[in-house]
Short mmCIF file of C-alpha atoms and ligand atoms in Angstrom, two decimals:
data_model
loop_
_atom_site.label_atom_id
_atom_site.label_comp_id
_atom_site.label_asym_id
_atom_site.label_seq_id
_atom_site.Cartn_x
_atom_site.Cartn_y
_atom_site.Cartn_z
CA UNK A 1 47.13 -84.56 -40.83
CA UNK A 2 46.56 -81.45 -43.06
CA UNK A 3 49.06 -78.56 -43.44
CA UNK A 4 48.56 -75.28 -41.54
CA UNK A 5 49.23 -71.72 -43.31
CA UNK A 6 51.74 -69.97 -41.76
CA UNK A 7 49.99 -67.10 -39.33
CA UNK A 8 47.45 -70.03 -37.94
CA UNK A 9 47.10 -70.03 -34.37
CA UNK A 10 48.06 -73.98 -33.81
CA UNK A 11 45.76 -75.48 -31.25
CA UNK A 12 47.44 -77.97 -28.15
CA UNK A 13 45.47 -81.08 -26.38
CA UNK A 14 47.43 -81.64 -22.77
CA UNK A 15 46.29 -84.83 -21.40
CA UNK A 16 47.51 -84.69 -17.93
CA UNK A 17 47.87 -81.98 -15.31
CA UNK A 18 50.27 -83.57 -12.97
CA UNK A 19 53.87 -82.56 -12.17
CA UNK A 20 54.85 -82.69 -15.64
CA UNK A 21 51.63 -81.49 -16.94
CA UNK A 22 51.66 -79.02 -15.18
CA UNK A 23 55.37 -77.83 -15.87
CA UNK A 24 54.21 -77.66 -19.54
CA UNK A 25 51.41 -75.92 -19.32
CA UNK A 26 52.84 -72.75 -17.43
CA UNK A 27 56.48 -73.19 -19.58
CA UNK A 28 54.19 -72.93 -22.63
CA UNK A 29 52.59 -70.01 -21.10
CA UNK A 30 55.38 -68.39 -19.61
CA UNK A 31 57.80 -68.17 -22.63
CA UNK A 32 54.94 -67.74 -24.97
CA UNK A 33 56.46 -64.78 -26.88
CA UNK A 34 59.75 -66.19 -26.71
CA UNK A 35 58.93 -69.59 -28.60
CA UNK A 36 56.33 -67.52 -30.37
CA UNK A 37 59.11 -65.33 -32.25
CA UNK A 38 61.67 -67.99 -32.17
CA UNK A 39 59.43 -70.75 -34.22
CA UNK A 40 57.43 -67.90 -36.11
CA UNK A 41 54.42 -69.61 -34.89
CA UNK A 42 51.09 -68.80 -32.64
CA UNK A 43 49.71 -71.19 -30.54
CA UNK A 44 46.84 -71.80 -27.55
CA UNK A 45 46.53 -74.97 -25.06
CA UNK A 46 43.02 -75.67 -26.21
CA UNK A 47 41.46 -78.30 -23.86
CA UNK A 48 43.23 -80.12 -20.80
CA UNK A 49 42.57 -83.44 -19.44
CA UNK A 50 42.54 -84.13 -15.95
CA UNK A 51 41.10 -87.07 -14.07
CA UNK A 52 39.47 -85.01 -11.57
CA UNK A 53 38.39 -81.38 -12.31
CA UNK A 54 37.44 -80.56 -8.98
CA UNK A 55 41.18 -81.25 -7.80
CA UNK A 56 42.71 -78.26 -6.00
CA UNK A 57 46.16 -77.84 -8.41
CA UNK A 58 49.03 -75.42 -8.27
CA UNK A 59 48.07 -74.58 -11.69
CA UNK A 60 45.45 -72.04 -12.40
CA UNK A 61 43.76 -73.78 -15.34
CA UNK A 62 40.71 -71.75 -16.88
CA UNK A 63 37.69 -74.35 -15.94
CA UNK A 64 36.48 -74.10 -19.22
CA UNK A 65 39.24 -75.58 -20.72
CA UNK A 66 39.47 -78.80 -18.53
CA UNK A 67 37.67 -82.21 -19.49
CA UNK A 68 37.67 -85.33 -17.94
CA UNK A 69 37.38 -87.50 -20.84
CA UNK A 70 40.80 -87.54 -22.95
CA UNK A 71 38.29 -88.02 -25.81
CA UNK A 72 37.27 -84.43 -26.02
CA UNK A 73 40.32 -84.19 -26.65
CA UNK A 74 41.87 -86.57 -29.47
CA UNK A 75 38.14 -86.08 -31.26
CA UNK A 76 38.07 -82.93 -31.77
CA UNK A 77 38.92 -81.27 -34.77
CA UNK A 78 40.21 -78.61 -34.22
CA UNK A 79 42.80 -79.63 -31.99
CA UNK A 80 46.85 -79.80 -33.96
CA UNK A 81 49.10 -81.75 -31.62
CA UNK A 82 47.70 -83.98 -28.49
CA UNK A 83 50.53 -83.44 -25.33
CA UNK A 84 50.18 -87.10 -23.42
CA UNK A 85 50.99 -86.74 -19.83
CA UNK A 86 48.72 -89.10 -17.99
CA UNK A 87 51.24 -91.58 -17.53
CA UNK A 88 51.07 -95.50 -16.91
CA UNK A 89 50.61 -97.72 -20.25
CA UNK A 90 46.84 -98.76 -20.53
CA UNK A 91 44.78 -95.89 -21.06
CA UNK A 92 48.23 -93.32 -22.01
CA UNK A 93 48.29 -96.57 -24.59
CA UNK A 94 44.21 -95.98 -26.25
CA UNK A 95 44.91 -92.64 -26.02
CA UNK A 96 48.07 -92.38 -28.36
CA UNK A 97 46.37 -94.82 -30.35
CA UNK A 98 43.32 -92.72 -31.01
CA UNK A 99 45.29 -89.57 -31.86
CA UNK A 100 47.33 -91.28 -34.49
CA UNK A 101 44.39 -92.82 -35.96
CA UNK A 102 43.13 -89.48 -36.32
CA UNK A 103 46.20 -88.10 -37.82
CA UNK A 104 47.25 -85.86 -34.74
CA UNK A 105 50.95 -85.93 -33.90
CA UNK A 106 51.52 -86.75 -30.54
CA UNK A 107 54.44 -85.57 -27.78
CA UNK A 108 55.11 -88.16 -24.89
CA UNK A 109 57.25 -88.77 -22.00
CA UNK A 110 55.93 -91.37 -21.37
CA UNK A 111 59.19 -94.63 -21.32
CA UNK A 112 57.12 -97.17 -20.17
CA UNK A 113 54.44 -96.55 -23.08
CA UNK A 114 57.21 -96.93 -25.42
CA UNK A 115 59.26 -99.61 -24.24
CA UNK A 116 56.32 -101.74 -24.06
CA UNK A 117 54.24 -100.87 -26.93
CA UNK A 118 56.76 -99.00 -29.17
CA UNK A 119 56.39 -101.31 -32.01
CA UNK A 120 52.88 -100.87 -32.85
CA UNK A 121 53.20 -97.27 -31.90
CA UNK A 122 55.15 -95.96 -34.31
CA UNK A 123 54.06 -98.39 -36.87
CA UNK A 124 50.71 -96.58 -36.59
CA UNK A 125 52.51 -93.39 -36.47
CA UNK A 126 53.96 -94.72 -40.00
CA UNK A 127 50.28 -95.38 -41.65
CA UNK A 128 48.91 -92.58 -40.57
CA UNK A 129 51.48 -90.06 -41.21
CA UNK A 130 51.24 -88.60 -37.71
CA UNK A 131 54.63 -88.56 -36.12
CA UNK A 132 55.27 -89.36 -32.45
CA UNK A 133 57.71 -87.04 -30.61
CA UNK A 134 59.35 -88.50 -26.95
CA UNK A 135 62.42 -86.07 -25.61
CA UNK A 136 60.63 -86.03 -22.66
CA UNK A 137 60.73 -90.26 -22.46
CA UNK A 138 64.97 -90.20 -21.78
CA UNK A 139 67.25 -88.15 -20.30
CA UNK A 140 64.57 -85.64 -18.42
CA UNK A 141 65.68 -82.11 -20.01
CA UNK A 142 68.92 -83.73 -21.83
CA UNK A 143 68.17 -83.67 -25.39
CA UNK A 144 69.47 -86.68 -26.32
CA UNK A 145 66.50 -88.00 -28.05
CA UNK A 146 66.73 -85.53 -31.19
CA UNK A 147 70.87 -85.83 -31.08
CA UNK A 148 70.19 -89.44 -31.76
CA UNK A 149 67.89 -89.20 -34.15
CA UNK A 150 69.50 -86.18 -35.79
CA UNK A 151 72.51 -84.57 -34.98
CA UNK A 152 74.23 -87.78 -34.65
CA UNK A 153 72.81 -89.39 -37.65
CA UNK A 154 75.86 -90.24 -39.46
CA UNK A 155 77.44 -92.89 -37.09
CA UNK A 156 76.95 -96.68 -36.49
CA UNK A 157 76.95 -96.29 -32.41
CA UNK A 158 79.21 -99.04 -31.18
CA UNK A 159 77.99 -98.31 -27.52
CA UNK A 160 75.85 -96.07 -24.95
CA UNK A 161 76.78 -96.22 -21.28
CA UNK A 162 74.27 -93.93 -19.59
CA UNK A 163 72.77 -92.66 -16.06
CA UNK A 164 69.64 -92.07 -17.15
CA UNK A 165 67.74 -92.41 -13.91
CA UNK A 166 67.70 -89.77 -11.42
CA UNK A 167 66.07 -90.86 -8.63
CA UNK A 168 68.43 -94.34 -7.87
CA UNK A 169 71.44 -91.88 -8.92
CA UNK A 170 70.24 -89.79 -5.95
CA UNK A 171 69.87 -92.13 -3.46
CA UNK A 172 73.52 -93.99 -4.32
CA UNK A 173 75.10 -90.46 -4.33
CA UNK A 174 73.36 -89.91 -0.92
CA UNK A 175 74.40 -92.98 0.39
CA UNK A 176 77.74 -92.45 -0.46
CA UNK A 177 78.55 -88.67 0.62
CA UNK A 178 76.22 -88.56 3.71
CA UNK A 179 76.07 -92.02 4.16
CA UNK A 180 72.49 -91.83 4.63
CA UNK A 181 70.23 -95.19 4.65
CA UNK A 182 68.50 -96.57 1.92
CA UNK A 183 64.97 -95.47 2.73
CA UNK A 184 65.86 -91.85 4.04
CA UNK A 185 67.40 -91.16 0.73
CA UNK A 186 64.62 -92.81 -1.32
CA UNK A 187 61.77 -90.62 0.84
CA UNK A 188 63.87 -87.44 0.46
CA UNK A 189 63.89 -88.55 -3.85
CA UNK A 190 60.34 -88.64 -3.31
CA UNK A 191 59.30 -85.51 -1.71
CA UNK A 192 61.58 -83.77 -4.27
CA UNK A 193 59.48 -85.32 -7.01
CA UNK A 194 61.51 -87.14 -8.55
CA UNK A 195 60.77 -90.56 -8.39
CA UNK A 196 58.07 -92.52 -9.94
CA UNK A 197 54.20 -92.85 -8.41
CA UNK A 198 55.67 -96.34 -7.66
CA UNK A 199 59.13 -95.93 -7.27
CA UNK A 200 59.86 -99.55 -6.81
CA UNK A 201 60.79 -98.71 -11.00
CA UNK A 202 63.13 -96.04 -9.80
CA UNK A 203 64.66 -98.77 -7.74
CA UNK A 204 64.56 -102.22 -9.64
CA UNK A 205 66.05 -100.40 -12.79
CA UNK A 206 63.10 -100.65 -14.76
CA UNK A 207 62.61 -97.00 -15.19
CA UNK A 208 66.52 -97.33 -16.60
CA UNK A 209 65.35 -100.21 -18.47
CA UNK A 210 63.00 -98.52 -20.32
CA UNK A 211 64.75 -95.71 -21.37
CA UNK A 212 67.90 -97.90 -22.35
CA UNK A 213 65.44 -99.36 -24.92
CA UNK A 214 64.66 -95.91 -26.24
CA UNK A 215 68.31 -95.14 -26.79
CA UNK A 216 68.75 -98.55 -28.21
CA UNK A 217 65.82 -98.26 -30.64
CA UNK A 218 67.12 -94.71 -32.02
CA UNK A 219 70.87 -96.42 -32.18
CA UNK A 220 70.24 -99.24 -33.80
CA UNK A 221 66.78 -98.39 -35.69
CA UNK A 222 63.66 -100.96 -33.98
CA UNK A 223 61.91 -101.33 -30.99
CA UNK A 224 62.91 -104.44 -29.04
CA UNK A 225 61.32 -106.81 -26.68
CA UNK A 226 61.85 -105.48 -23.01
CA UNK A 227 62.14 -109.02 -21.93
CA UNK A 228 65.46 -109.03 -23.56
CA UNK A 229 67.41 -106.61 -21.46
CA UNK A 230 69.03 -107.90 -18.21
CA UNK A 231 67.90 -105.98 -15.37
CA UNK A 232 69.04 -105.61 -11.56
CA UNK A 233 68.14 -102.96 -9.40
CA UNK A 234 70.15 -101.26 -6.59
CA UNK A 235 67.96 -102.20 -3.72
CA UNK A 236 70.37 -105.09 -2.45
CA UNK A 237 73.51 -102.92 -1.73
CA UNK A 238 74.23 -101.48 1.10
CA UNK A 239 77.17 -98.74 2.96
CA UNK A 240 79.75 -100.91 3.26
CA UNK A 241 79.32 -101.51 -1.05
CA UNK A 242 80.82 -97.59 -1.10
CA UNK A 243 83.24 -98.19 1.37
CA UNK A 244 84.81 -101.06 -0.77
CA UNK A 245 84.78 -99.15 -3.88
CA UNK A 246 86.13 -96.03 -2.39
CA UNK A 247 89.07 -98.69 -1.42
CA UNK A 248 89.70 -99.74 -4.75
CA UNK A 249 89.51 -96.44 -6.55
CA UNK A 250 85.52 -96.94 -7.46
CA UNK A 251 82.32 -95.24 -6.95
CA UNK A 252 78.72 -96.95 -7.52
CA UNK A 253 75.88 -96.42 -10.10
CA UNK A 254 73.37 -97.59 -11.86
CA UNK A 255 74.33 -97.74 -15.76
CA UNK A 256 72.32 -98.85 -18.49
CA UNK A 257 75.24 -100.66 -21.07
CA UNK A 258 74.30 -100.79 -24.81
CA UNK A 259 77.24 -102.15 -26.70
CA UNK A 260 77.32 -103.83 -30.15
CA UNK A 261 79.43 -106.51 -30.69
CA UNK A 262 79.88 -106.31 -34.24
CA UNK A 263 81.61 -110.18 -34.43
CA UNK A 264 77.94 -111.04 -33.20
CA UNK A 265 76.37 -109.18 -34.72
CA UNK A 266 74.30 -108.50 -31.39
CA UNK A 267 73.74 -105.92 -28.54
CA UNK A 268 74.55 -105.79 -25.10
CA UNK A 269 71.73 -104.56 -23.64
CA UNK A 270 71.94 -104.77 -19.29
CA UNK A 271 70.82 -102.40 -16.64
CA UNK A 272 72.61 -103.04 -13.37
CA UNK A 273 74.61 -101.16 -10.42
CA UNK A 274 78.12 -100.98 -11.44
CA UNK A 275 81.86 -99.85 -10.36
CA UNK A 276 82.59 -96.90 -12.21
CA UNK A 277 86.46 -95.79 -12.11
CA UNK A 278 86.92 -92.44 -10.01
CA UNK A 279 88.47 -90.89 -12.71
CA UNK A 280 85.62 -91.55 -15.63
CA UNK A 281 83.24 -88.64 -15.72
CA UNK A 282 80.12 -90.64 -15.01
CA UNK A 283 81.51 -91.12 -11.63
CA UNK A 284 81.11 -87.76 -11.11
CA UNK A 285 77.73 -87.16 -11.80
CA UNK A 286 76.28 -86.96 -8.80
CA UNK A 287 72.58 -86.51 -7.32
CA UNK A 288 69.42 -86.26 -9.67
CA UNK A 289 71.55 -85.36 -12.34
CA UNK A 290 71.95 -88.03 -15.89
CA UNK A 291 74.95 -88.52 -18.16
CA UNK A 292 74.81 -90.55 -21.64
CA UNK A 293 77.82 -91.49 -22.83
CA UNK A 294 77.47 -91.97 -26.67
CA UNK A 295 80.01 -93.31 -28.70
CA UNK A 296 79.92 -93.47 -32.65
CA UNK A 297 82.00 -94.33 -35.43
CA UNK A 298 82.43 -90.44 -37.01
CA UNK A 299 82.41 -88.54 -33.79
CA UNK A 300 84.08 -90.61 -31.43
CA UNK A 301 82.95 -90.18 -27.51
CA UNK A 302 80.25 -87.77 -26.55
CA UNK A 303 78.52 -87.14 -23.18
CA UNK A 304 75.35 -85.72 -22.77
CA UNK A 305 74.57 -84.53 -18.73
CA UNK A 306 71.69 -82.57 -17.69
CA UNK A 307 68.80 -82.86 -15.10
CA UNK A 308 67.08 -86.19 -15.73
CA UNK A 309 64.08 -85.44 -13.86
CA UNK A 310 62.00 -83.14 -12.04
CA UNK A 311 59.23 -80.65 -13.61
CA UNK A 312 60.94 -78.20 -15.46
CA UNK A 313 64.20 -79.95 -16.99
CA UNK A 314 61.45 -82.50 -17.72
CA UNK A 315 58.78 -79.87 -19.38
CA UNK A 316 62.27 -78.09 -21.30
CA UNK A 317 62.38 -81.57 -23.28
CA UNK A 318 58.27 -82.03 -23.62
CA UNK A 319 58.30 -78.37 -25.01
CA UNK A 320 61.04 -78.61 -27.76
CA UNK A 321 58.86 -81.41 -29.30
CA UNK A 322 55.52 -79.52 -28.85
CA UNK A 323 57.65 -76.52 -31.32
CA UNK A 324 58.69 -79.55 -33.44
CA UNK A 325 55.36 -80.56 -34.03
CA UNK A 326 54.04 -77.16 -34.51
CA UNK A 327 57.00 -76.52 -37.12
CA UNK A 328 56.40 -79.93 -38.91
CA UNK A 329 52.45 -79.28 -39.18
CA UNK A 330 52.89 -76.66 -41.17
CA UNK A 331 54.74 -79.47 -44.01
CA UNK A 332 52.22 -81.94 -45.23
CA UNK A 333 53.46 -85.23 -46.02
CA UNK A 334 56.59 -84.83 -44.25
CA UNK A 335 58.02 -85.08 -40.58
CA UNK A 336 60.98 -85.47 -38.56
CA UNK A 337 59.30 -88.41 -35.60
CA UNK A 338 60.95 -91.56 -35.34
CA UNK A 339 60.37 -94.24 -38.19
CA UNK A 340 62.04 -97.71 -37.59
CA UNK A 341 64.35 -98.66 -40.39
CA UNK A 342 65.95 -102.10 -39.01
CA UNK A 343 64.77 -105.05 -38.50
CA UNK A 344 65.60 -108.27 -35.93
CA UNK A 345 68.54 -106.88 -34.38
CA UNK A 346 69.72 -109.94 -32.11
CA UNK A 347 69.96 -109.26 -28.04
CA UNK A 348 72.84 -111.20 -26.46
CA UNK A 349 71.66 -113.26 -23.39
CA UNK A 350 72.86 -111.82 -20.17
CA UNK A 351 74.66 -115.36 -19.32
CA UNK A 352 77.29 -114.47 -22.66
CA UNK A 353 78.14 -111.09 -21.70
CA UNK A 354 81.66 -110.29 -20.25
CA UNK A 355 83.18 -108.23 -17.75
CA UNK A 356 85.07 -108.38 -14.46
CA UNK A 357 83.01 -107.90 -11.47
CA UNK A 358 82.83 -107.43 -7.73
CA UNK A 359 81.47 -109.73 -5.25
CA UNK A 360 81.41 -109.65 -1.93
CA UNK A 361 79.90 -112.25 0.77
CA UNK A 362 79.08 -112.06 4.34
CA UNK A 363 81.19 -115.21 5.55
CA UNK A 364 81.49 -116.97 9.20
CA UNK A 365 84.77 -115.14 10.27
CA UNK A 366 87.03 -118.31 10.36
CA UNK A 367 90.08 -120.51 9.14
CA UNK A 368 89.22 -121.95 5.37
CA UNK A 369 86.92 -119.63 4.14
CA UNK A 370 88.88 -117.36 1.91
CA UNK A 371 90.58 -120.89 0.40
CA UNK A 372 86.91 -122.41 -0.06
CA UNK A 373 85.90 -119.63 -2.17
CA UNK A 374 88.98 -119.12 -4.26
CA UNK A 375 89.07 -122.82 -4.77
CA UNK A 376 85.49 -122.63 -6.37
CA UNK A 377 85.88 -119.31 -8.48
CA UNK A 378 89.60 -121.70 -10.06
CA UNK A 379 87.04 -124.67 -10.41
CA UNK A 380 85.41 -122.70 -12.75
CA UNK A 381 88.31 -120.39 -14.18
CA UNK A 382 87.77 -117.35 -13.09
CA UNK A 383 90.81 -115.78 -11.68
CA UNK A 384 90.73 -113.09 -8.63
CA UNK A 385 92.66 -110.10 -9.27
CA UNK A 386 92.39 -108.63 -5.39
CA UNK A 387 90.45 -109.69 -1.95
CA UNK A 388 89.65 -107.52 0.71
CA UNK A 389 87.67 -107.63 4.11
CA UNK A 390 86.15 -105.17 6.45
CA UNK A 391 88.31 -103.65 9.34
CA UNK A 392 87.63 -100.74 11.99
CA UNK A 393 83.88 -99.33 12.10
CA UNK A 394 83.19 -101.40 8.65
CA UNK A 395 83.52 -104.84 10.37
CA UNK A 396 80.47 -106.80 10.77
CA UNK A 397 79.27 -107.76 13.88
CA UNK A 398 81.61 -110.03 16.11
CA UNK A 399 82.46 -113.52 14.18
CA UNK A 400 80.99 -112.35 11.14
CA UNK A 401 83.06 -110.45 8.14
CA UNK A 402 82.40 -109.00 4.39
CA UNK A 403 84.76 -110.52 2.25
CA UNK A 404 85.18 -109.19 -1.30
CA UNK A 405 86.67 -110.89 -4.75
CA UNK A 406 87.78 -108.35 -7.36
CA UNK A 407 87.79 -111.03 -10.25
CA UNK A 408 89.40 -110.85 -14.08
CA UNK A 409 86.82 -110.56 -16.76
CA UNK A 410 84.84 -113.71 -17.14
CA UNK A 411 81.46 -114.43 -18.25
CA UNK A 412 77.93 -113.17 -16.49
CA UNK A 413 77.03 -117.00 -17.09
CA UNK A 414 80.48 -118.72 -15.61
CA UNK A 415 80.44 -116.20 -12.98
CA UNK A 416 76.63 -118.02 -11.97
CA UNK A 417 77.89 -120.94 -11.63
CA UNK A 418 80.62 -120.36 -9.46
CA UNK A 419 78.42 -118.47 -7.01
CA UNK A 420 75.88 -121.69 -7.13
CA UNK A 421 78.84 -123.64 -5.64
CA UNK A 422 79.86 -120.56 -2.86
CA UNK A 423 76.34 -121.22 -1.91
CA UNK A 424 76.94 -124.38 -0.76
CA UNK A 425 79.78 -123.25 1.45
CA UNK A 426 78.48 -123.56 5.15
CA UNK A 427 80.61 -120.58 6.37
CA UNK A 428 79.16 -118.47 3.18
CA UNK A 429 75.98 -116.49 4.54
CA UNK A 430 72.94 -115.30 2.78
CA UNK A 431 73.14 -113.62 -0.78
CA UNK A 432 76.15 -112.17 -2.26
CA UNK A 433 76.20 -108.39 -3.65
CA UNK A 434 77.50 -108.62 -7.36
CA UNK A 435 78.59 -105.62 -8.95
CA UNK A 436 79.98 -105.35 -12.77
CA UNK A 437 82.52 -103.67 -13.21
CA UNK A 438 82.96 -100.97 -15.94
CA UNK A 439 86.22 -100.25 -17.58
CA UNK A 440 84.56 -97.86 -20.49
CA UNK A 441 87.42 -99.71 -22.72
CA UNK A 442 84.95 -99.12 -26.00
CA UNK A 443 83.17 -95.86 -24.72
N1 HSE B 501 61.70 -91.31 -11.98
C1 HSE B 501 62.48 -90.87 -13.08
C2 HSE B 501 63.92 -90.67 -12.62
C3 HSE B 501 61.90 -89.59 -13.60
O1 HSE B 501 64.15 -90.71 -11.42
O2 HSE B 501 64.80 -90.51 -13.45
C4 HSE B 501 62.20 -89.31 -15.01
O3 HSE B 501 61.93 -90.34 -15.86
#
């Protein structure tokens, strides 16, 4: 990477045209004078790759600019900062790659890059000098990225409790307030853009899961394996879920739980639907909107909400990096990206983790049943704190009933092996729904 005199016109790579892409390219054209006076710097989008140049777009995109090799792009000289955009993790992955080696700095959104191949990433980025910016990767337009790395810099984070994915918190806020079905909510997510190509990610918390490693790598300074978070989707709950939370003074969502138990010496790192208390704000957030709750050991509790997805909030966060790296350019030797400082920081299995948690089972609607299944959970010494069955329009159909446990804290691992008993109870139907339930006690 070589320093830039102030007054040079900085020159952009944007690999990718697509929603996002797309979003940057007309922000960065749109509020050209505006980041041009505020960052005291002059810049042009040089080259754009696309996989198809013939594509109709709702872009207009000079034709000489646009290239269908990525190459063009990352090889040529006289190109400052490469924008990557295309998505997915093999060919996003040799493209990153490529511009590092060649001492470019490089802005991402891209989670699933990161999560997966974060560790040789940035140690690349490391040898070569050329930092690797990713607002975009968490959060959608919430900055939380830089307050992580930088405003926030002074505390040992004892634990992030987050919403970070937009699509699954629309379709569980739809399914609660218009009590719309699974797949109507997931199609309107879609057409609004903000789900994922394959939004089975959106759904099986994935998506969450990758950004949850993101915040954990800026909180506790290394990438970790992705095999090590626990991860459950919300695809298995269903209406009656928000009826029985709205009961017990609950609503539902998908949180990504980062804790460090410092007795351990190990993180809590889970992704699951969970009961959130009515009165905590991240029951309120509601729709396509994210919250990141960040607590550290010199500012206390913080929360972070914005729009965590969509084309603009997302091209806001792609942006601010693409200034950063324009700004840092311009200061050889030296840069503000992301360089892991820790090493071997130890994952708890899900099994040891502890909270209380909701279960409810679809039972044969007879004389024993309750008994059977409170007799297991005390085999295995997990007490019940409330039950609770289905009445009125909830009821399932005739001789059939939901029957829900509320049960004391206990762990994820004792919990298992009371349910492998409840499955042997005849009158006990099909799968139960498990739901953890968060009391924000440390957050
Ligand atoms: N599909 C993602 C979401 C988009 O719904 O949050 C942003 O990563």
């Amino acid at each position: 990477m070589h320093a830039h005199m102030v007054g040079e016109t900085l020159q952009i790579g944007l690999a990718g045209l697509g929603t996002v892409g797309s979003g940057v390219y007309e922000a960065l054209l749109r509020n050209r004078d505006l980041l041009e006076a505020r960052a005291q710097i002059s810049y042009e989008v040089r080259r754009v790759a696309v996989r198809d140049r013939k594509r109709e777009r709702s872009v207009a995109v000079d034709e000489a600019l646009l290239t269908e090799d990525w190459r063009d792009l990352v090889g040529d000289e006289k190109i400052d900062i490469i924008i990557e955009l295309i998505g997915g993790t093999t060919e996003a992955y040799e493209l990153v790659r490529a511009a590092l080696e060649n001492g470019k700095p490089v802005v991402t959104g891209n989670k699933a890059l990161l999560a997966e191949y974060g560790g040789a990433l940035f140690h690349l980025s490391q040898q070569k000098g050329a930092p690797l910016y990713f607002e975009a990767s968490c959060g959608g337009g919430i900055p939380i990225v830089q307050c992580l790395q930088n405003s926030l810099i002074c505390n040992n984070v004892s634990a992030i409790v987050g919403i970070i994915n937009g699509t699954s918190n629309y379709i569980l806020t739809a399914m609660d307030k218009e009590g719309l079905p699974f797949r109507e909510a997931l199609k309107q997510a879609q057409q609004l853009g903000y789900a994922e190509p394959d939004p089975s990610l959106d759904i099986n918390g994935w998506d969450a899961a990758h950004k949850g490693l993101i915040l954990a790598m800026l909180a506790y300074g290394t990438p970790l394996n992705p095999r090590a978070v626990s991860v459950t989707g919300i695809e298995h709950i269903e209406p009656v879920d928000f009826n029985f939370a709205r009961q017990l003074g609950y609503t539902i969502r998908l949180l990504v739980v980062i804790r460090y138990h410092e007795s351990l010496n190990a993180l809590e790192l889970r992704v699951q639907p969970s009961f959130v208390p009515q009165q905590h704000l991240l029951s309120k957030v509601a729709g396509v909107f994210n919250a990141i709750a960040v607590r550290g050991d010199i500012v206390g509790e913080t929360i972070f909400y914005g729009r965590g997805a969509g084309k603009n909030p997302t091209s806001s966060a792609v942006v601010g990096d693409v200034v950063l790296a324009m700004r840092e350019c311009r200061l050889p030797g030296y840069h503000t990206g992301f360089r892991p400082y820790a090493e071997g920081v130890e994952v708890m299995s899900a099994s040891d983790t502890e909270t209380s948690c909701y279960v409810r089972f679809r039972v044969k609607d007879c004389h024993g049943v309750i008994a059977a299944i409170a007799m297991a959970f005390s085999q295995h010494d997990i007490g019940i704190s409330a039950t609770s069955s289905a009445d009125g329009e909830h009821r399932e159909t005739e001789g059939w009933n939901h029957l829900v446990f509320m049960l004391h804290t206990c762990r994820w691992g004792q919990l298992q092996e009371a349910l492998n008993d409840i499955r042997k109870i005849p009158t006990v139907v099909g799968e139960p729904v498990v739901l953890r339930i968060e009391t924000f006690q440390a957050i």
